[in-house]
Amino acid sequence: AARTARVDEIAARLPEGWDTRVGEGGTALSGGERQRISIARALLKNAPIVLLDEATSALDPQNEAAVVRGIRELTQGKTVLVVAHRLPTIRHA
């Protein structure tokens, strides 16, 4: 799940890797990094229904690309509800 959502890339950049404290709710992480962690958690849960609410809003291009790849994996074989203002987000769901 971490590799699919590209969370392993985040851990590699952190000073203590996977053991780095990121604060309550991931406050030391960017919004895109938190999105990627949310996708990894959802992959682990393997829920049959996925709700994406503005999943790519306010992301930089690097995080958006990683989130979109994670969403593709996450939504395979699932019922997906997407709330988005950006057409590319809906197309990828």
PDB file of C-alpha atoms in Angstrom:
ATOM      1  CA  ALA A   1       0.000   0.000   0.000  1.00  0.00           C
ATOM      2  CA  ALA A   2       2.827   2.407   0.870  1.00  0.00           C
ATOM      3  CA  ARG A   3       4.583   1.736  -2.431  1.00  0.00           C
ATOM      4  CA  THR A   4       1.376   2.025  -4.468  1.00  0.00           C
ATOM      5  CA  ALA A   5       0.482   5.384  -2.877  1.00  0.00           C
ATOM      6  CA  ARG A   6       4.134   6.529  -3.127  1.00  0.00           C
ATOM      7  CA  VAL A   7       4.386   6.941   0.654  1.00  0.00           C
ATOM      8  CA  ASP A   8       7.747   5.176   0.539  1.00  0.00           C
ATOM      9  CA  GLU A   9       9.085   8.225  -1.347  1.00  0.00           C
ATOM     10  CA  ILE A  10       7.904  10.473   1.486  1.00  0.00           C
ATOM     11  CA  ALA A  11       9.550   8.279   4.127  1.00  0.00           C
ATOM     12  CA  ALA A  12      12.820   8.282   2.178  1.00  0.00           C
ATOM     13  CA  ARG A  13      12.978  12.102   2.388  1.00  0.00           C
ATOM     14  CA  LEU A  14      12.208  12.322   6.116  1.00  0.00           C
ATOM     15  CA  PRO A  15      15.161  12.717   8.521  1.00  0.00           C
ATOM     16  CA  GLU A  16      14.439   9.477  10.396  1.00  0.00           C
ATOM     17  CA  GLY A  17      12.635   7.672   7.580  1.00  0.00           C
ATOM     18  CA  TRP A  18       9.629   5.659   8.726  1.00  0.00           C
ATOM     19  CA  ASP A  19      10.426   6.526  12.365  1.00  0.00           C
ATOM     20  CA  THR A  20      10.059  10.304  11.865  1.00  0.00           C
ATOM     21  CA  ARG A  21       7.362  11.937  13.973  1.00  0.00           C
ATOM     22  CA  VAL A  22       5.041  13.943  11.732  1.00  0.00           C
ATOM     23  CA  GLY A  23       2.748  15.437  14.372  1.00  0.00           C
ATOM     24  CA  GLU A  24      -0.872  14.804  15.194  1.00  0.00           C
ATOM     25  CA  GLY A  25      -2.831  14.438  11.981  1.00  0.00           C
ATOM     26  CA  GLY A  26       0.405  14.700   9.972  1.00  0.00           C
ATOM     27  CA  THR A  27       0.835  18.430  10.592  1.00  0.00           C
ATOM     28  CA  ALA A  28       4.500  18.252   9.525  1.00  0.00           C
ATOM     29  CA  LEU A  29       3.470  16.888   6.114  1.00  0.00           C
ATOM     30  CA  SER A  30       2.155  18.759   3.097  1.00  0.00           C
ATOM     31  CA  GLY A  31      -1.464  18.379   2.014  1.00  0.00           C
ATOM     32  CA  GLY A  32      -0.405  16.151  -0.863  1.00  0.00           C
ATOM     33  CA  GLU A  33       1.654  13.939   1.407  1.00  0.00           C
ATOM     34  CA  ARG A  34      -1.314  13.542   3.744  1.00  0.00           C
ATOM     35  CA  GLN A  35      -3.493  12.631   0.737  1.00  0.00           C
ATOM     36  CA  ARG A  36      -1.002   9.940  -0.267  1.00  0.00           C
ATOM     37  CA  ILE A  37      -1.047   8.489   3.256  1.00  0.00           C
ATOM     38  CA  SER A  38      -4.861   8.487   3.194  1.00  0.00           C
ATOM     39  CA  ILE A  39      -4.791   6.529  -0.058  1.00  0.00           C
ATOM     40  CA  ALA A  40      -2.370   3.989   1.453  1.00  0.00           C
ATOM     41  CA  ARG A  41      -4.669   3.548   4.452  1.00  0.00           C
ATOM     42  CA  ALA A  42      -7.684   3.090   2.160  1.00  0.00           C
ATOM     43  CA  LEU A  43      -5.771   0.490   0.128  1.00  0.00           C
ATOM     44  CA  LEU A  44      -5.075  -1.451   3.319  1.00  0.00           C
ATOM     45  CA  LYS A  45      -8.720  -1.292   4.361  1.00  0.00           C
ATOM     46  CA  ASN A  46      -9.907  -2.531   0.943  1.00  0.00           C
ATOM     47  CA  ALA A  47     -13.379  -1.025   1.372  1.00  0.00           C
ATOM     48  CA  PRO A  48     -15.860  -1.833  -1.423  1.00  0.00           C
ATOM     49  CA  ILE A  49     -17.012   1.814  -1.647  1.00  0.00           C
ATOM     50  CA  VAL A  50     -14.608   4.744  -2.075  1.00  0.00           C
ATOM     51  CA  LEU A  51     -15.576   8.410  -1.611  1.00  0.00           C
ATOM     52  CA  LEU A  52     -13.173  10.959  -3.082  1.00  0.00           C
ATOM     53  CA  ASP A  53     -13.951  14.534  -2.058  1.00  0.00           C
ATOM     54  CA  GLU A  54     -11.711  17.006  -3.892  1.00  0.00           C
ATOM     55  CA  ALA A  55      -8.892  14.455  -3.749  1.00  0.00           C
ATOM     56  CA  THR A  56      -6.550  16.492  -5.963  1.00  0.00           C
ATOM     57  CA  SER A  57      -7.465  20.043  -5.035  1.00  0.00           C
ATOM     58  CA  ALA A  58      -4.559  22.302  -4.042  1.00  0.00           C
ATOM     59  CA  LEU A  59      -1.844  19.745  -4.826  1.00  0.00           C
ATOM     60  CA  ASP A  60       1.468  20.499  -6.494  1.00  0.00           C
ATOM     61  CA  PRO A  61       2.063  18.609  -9.779  1.00  0.00           C
ATOM     62  CA  GLN A  62       4.330  15.956  -8.198  1.00  0.00           C
ATOM     63  CA  ASN A  63       1.844  15.087  -5.455  1.00  0.00           C
ATOM     64  CA  GLU A  64      -1.087  15.247  -7.860  1.00  0.00           C
ATOM     65  CA  ALA A  65       0.566  12.692 -10.151  1.00  0.00           C
ATOM     66  CA  ALA A  66       1.244  10.379  -7.198  1.00  0.00           C
ATOM     67  CA  VAL A  67      -2.306  10.781  -5.863  1.00  0.00           C
ATOM     68  CA  VAL A  68      -3.831  10.064  -9.290  1.00  0.00           C
ATOM     69  CA  ARG A  69      -1.744   6.870  -9.601  1.00  0.00           C
ATOM     70  CA  GLY A  70      -2.841   5.840  -6.122  1.00  0.00           C
ATOM     71  CA  ILE A  71      -6.481   6.570  -6.927  1.00  0.00           C
ATOM     72  CA  ARG A  72      -6.276   4.335 -10.006  1.00  0.00           C
ATOM     73  CA  GLU A  73      -5.122   1.434  -7.830  1.00  0.00           C
ATOM     74  CA  LEU A  74      -7.562   2.235  -5.040  1.00  0.00           C
ATOM     75  CA  THR A  75     -10.646   2.354  -7.251  1.00  0.00           C
ATOM     76  CA  GLN A  76     -10.136  -0.849  -9.261  1.00  0.00           C
ATOM     77  CA  GLY A  77     -13.184  -3.051  -8.783  1.00  0.00           C
ATOM     78  CA  LYS A  78     -14.805  -0.613  -6.340  1.00  0.00           C
ATOM     79  CA  THR A  79     -17.882   1.593  -6.324  1.00  0.00           C
ATOM     80  CA  VAL A  80     -16.506   5.140  -6.515  1.00  0.00           C
ATOM     81  CA  LEU A  81     -18.210   8.431  -5.636  1.00  0.00           C
ATOM     82  CA  VAL A  82     -16.236  11.493  -6.754  1.00  0.00           C
ATOM     83  CA  VAL A  83     -16.789  15.103  -5.721  1.00  0.00           C
ATOM     84  CA  ALA A  84     -14.538  17.373  -7.778  1.00  0.00           C
ATOM     85  CA  HIS A  85     -14.357  20.671  -9.602  1.00  0.00           C
ATOM     86  CA  ARG A  86     -11.548  19.537 -11.881  1.00  0.00           C
ATOM     87  CA  LEU A  87     -12.498  17.359 -14.862  1.00  0.00           C
ATOM     88  CA  PRO A  88      -9.179  15.404 -14.915  1.00  0.00           C
ATOM     89  CA  THR A  89      -9.900  14.170 -11.380  1.00  0.00           C
ATOM     90  CA  ILE A  90     -13.240  12.749 -12.496  1.00  0.00           C
ATOM     91  CA  ARG A  91     -11.749  11.187 -15.623  1.00  0.00           C
ATOM     92  CA  HIS A  92      -9.169   9.287 -13.563  1.00  0.00           C
ATOM     93  CA  ALA A  93     -11.711   7.891 -11.084  1.00  0.00           C
TER      94      ALA A  93
END
